[in-house]
């Protein structure tokens, strides 16, 4: 049975003070800063602990920079923890940065195989789902065009359709409904409801509170990397909105 255990998770990043220094300049600055560090550190998430069990549909809310996307990337192993434990039991389908795994010079069809392999699909699996992906994404005319010529909407349709083509144990979503034309959005939401129904666990970040309430049975509120509240969607979102308006 799928499950997620997070214990005292902390993730630290560095902020460099020199704007895009070259390697030569960075090396020279080692000797010029009179012992001062060329960067400062901050904790994107700090001491997070929670468990997610099979059947949970968890929404994550918080202001921009609260650590929401960092947490999702830690669950998907994009980021390693600086401290603490992240234990995931089950196959994850991450919908994080739309089209991030696409190669701009490759066609849509070629990117199905490239991005699909990154998502962990075999070539045989991808060959089986290829026609359905192309049809659902409405890209029949453009599938053999390099994706560098795609609009943002076309990118989103292809990436979303590919990432949702198979039913994972754990579905992780980051603002997946943030763009796209209305007709495709309605179709995508219907597909998402079906996928969520079949997933053992769903975790999503969204600023759309109505969407969170409609899809989730539990909400985590993050602020400056820390867990402020964990409970029912109505209660936690009400607390979050009240806190924002204070």
Coordinates of C-alpha atoms in Angstrom, one line a residue:
X1 CA 0.0 0.0 0.0
X2 CA 1.3 3.5 -0.9
X3 CA 2.4 5.9 1.7
X4 CA 4.6 8.9 2.5
X5 CA 6.6 9.6 5.7
X6 CA 8.3 13.0 6.2
X7 CA 10.2 13.5 9.4
X8 CA 12.0 16.8 10.3
X9 CA 12.6 17.6 6.7
X10 CA 14.7 20.7 6.0
X11 CA 16.1 21.9 2.7
X12 CA 18.7 24.7 2.6
X13 CA 19.6 26.8 -0.5
X14 CA 22.4 29.3 -1.2
X15 CA 21.8 32.8 -2.5
X16 CA 24.9 34.1 -4.3
X17 CA 25.6 37.8 -4.0
X18 CA 27.5 38.2 -7.3
X19 CA 25.2 38.4 -10.3
X20 CA 26.1 35.4 -12.6
X21 CA 29.9 35.5 -12.0
X22 CA 32.1 33.6 -14.4
X23 CA 34.1 30.7 -13.1
X24 CA 37.3 32.8 -13.3
X25 CA 35.6 35.7 -11.4
X26 CA 34.2 33.3 -8.7
X27 CA 37.7 31.8 -8.2
X28 CA 39.3 35.3 -8.0
X29 CA 36.6 36.4 -5.4
X30 CA 37.7 33.7 -3.1
X31 CA 40.8 35.8 -2.5
X32 CA 39.2 39.2 -2.6
X33 CA 36.3 39.0 -0.1
X34 CA 38.6 39.2 3.0
X35 CA 37.0 36.2 4.5
X36 CA 33.4 37.3 3.7
X37 CA 31.2 34.6 2.2
X38 CA 30.1 35.0 -1.5
X39 CA 26.7 33.7 -0.6
X40 CA 24.1 33.5 2.2
X41 CA 22.0 30.5 3.1
X42 CA 18.3 30.2 3.7
X43 CA 15.9 27.3 4.6
X44 CA 13.3 26.8 2.0
X45 CA 11.6 24.2 4.2
X46 CA 12.3 23.7 7.9
X47 CA 11.5 20.8 10.2
X48 CA 8.5 19.5 8.3
X49 CA 6.9 16.3 9.7
X50 CA 3.8 14.6 8.4
X51 CA 2.5 11.3 7.1
X52 CA 0.3 10.7 4.1
X53 CA -1.6 7.4 3.8
X54 CA -3.4 5.6 1.0
X55 CA -6.6 7.4 0.1
X56 CA -5.4 10.8 1.1
X57 CA -5.9 13.8 -1.3
X58 CA -3.7 16.5 0.1
X59 CA -3.7 20.2 -0.9
X60 CA -0.8 22.5 0.0
X61 CA -1.4 26.2 0.4
X62 CA 0.8 29.2 1.2
X63 CA 2.1 32.4 -0.1
X64 CA 4.7 32.5 -3.0
X65 CA 8.0 31.4 -1.5
X66 CA 6.4 29.5 1.3
X67 CA 8.2 26.3 0.3
X68 CA 5.3 24.5 -1.4
X69 CA 7.1 23.6 -4.7
X70 CA 10.3 22.8 -2.9
X71 CA 8.4 20.3 -0.7
X72 CA 6.9 18.7 -3.8
X73 CA 10.3 18.4 -5.5
X74 CA 11.7 16.8 -2.3
X75 CA 8.9 14.2 -2.4
X76 CA 9.7 13.5 -6.1
X77 CA 13.5 13.3 -5.4
X78 CA 14.3 16.3 -7.5
X79 CA 15.8 17.9 -4.4
X80 CA 17.6 16.0 -1.7
X81 CA 17.0 16.9 1.9
X82 CA 19.6 18.9 3.8
X83 CA 18.3 17.3 7.0
X84 CA 15.6 14.8 7.9
X85 CA 13.9 11.9 6.2
X86 CA 11.6 11.5 3.2
X87 CA 10.3 8.0 2.6
X88 CA 8.0 7.3 -0.3
X89 CA 6.4 3.9 -0.9
X90 CA 4.8 3.8 -4.4
X91 CA 5.4 5.0 -7.9
X92 CA 5.1 8.8 -8.3
X93 CA 3.9 10.7 -11.3
X94 CA 5.1 14.3 -10.9
X95 CA 3.4 17.1 -12.8
X96 CA 5.7 19.8 -11.6
X97 CA 7.2 22.0 -14.4
X98 CA 5.2 21.6 -17.6
X99 CA 7.4 20.7 -20.5
X100 CA 10.6 20.8 -18.4
X101 CA 11.8 17.5 -19.8
X102 CA 11.2 18.5 -23.4
X103 CA 14.1 19.1 -25.9
X104 CA 13.2 22.2 -28.0
X105 CA 14.8 20.8 -31.2
X106 CA 12.9 17.5 -31.0
X107 CA 9.4 17.1 -32.4
X108 CA 6.4 16.5 -30.2
X109 CA 6.4 12.8 -31.1
X110 CA 10.1 12.5 -30.2
X111 CA 9.5 14.3 -26.9
X112 CA 6.8 11.8 -26.0
X113 CA 9.6 9.2 -26.0
X114 CA 12.2 11.4 -24.4
X115 CA 10.0 12.8 -21.7
X116 CA 8.2 9.5 -21.2
X117 CA 11.5 7.7 -20.5
X118 CA 12.3 10.4 -17.9
X119 CA 8.9 9.7 -16.3
X120 CA 9.9 6.0 -16.1
X121 CA 7.8 4.5 -19.0
X122 CA 9.3 1.8 -21.2
X123 CA 9.4 2.3 -25.0
X124 CA 6.8 -0.4 -25.3
X125 CA 4.5 1.4 -22.9
X126 CA 5.0 4.7 -24.8
X127 CA 4.3 3.1 -28.2
X128 CA 1.0 1.8 -26.8
X129 CA -0.1 5.2 -25.4
X130 CA 1.3 7.4 -28.2
X131 CA -1.9 7.6 -30.3
X132 CA -4.1 8.5 -27.3
X133 CA -1.6 11.1 -26.1
X134 CA -1.5 12.8 -29.5
X135 CA -5.3 12.7 -29.8
X136 CA -6.1 14.0 -26.3
X137 CA -3.5 16.8 -26.6
X138 CA -5.1 17.8 -29.9
X139 CA -1.8 18.0 -31.7
X140 CA -2.3 15.7 -34.7
X141 CA -1.2 18.5 -37.1
X142 CA 1.8 19.5 -35.1
X143 CA 3.1 16.3 -33.5
X144 CA 6.0 16.1 -36.0
X145 CA 6.9 19.8 -35.5
X146 CA 9.8 20.7 -33.2
X147 CA 8.4 21.8 -29.9
X148 CA 10.4 25.1 -30.0
X149 CA 7.6 26.3 -32.3
X150 CA 4.8 25.3 -29.9
X151 CA 2.8 27.8 -28.0
X152 CA 2.7 27.6 -24.2
X153 CA -0.7 26.0 -24.4
X154 CA 0.5 23.3 -26.8
X155 CA 3.4 22.6 -24.5
X156 CA 1.0 22.3 -21.6
X157 CA -1.4 20.0 -23.4
X158 CA 1.3 17.6 -24.5
X159 CA 3.1 17.5 -21.2
X160 CA -0.1 17.2 -19.2
X161 CA -1.5 14.4 -21.4
X162 CA 1.7 12.4 -21.3
X163 CA 2.1 12.7 -17.6
X164 CA -1.5 11.6 -17.0
X165 CA -1.5 8.8 -19.6
X166 CA -0.9 6.1 -17.0
X167 CA -2.3 5.6 -13.6
X168 CA 0.4 6.1 -10.8
X169 CA 0.2 5.2 -7.2
X170 CA 1.0 8.7 -6.1
X171 CA 0.1 11.8 -8.2
X172 CA 1.9 15.1 -7.5
X173 CA 0.6 18.3 -9.1
X174 CA 2.0 21.9 -9.0
X175 CA -0.4 24.5 -10.4
X176 CA -1.3 22.2 -13.2
X177 CA -4.5 24.2 -14.1
X178 CA -2.7 27.5 -14.3
X179 CA -3.1 28.0 -18.0
X180 CA -4.7 26.7 -21.2
X181 CA -7.8 27.4 -23.2
X182 CA -11.2 26.8 -21.6
X183 CA -12.2 23.8 -23.7
X184 CA -9.0 21.9 -22.9
X185 CA -9.1 22.9 -19.3
X186 CA -12.6 21.4 -18.9
X187 CA -11.4 18.2 -20.6
X188 CA -8.2 18.2 -18.5
X189 CA -10.1 18.5 -15.2
X190 CA -12.3 15.6 -16.2
X191 CA -9.2 13.5 -16.9
X192 CA -7.7 14.6 -13.6
X193 CA -10.7 13.6 -11.6
X194 CA -10.5 10.1 -13.2
X195 CA -6.8 9.9 -12.5
X196 CA -7.2 11.1 -8.9
X197 CA -10.0 8.5 -8.4
X198 CA -7.6 5.8 -9.5
X199 CA -4.4 7.0 -7.6
X200 CA -3.8 5.8 -4.1
X201 CA -2.5 9.3 -3.1
X202 CA -2.8 12.7 -4.6
X203 CA -0.8 15.8 -3.5
X204 CA -1.3 19.2 -5.1
X205 CA -0.2 22.8 -4.8
X206 CA -2.7 25.4 -6.1
X207 CA -3.8 29.0 -5.4
X208 CA -7.3 28.0 -6.6
X209 CA -9.0 27.3 -3.2
X210 CA -12.2 26.1 -4.7
X211 CA -10.3 23.5 -6.7
X212 CA -8.4 22.4 -3.6
X213 CA -11.7 22.1 -1.6
X214 CA -13.3 20.1 -4.5
X215 CA -10.4 17.6 -4.9
X216 CA -8.8 17.3 -1.4
X217 CA -9.8 15.8 1.9
X218 CA -6.9 17.4 3.8
X219 CA -4.8 20.6 3.5
X220 CA -1.3 21.6 4.7
X221 CA -0.6 25.3 5.2
X222 CA 3.1 26.3 4.8
X223 CA 4.6 29.6 5.7
X224 CA 8.3 30.4 5.3
X225 CA 9.0 26.7 5.0
X226 CA 7.2 25.7 8.2
X227 CA 4.0 23.8 8.7
X228 CA 1.4 26.1 10.2
X229 CA -1.7 23.9 10.0
X230 CA -2.8 20.4 8.9
X231 CA -6.5 19.6 8.7
X232 CA -9.7 19.7 6.8
X233 CA -9.8 21.9 3.6
X234 CA -12.5 24.2 4.9
X235 CA -10.8 24.8 8.3
X236 CA -7.2 25.3 7.0
X237 CA -8.1 27.4 4.0
X238 CA -10.3 29.6 6.3
X239 CA -7.3 30.0 8.7
X240 CA -4.9 30.7 5.8
X241 CA -7.2 33.4 4.2
X242 CA -7.8 35.0 7.6
X243 CA -4.0 35.1 8.2
X244 CA -3.3 36.7 4.9
X245 CA -5.9 39.4 5.6
X246 CA -4.6 40.3 9.0

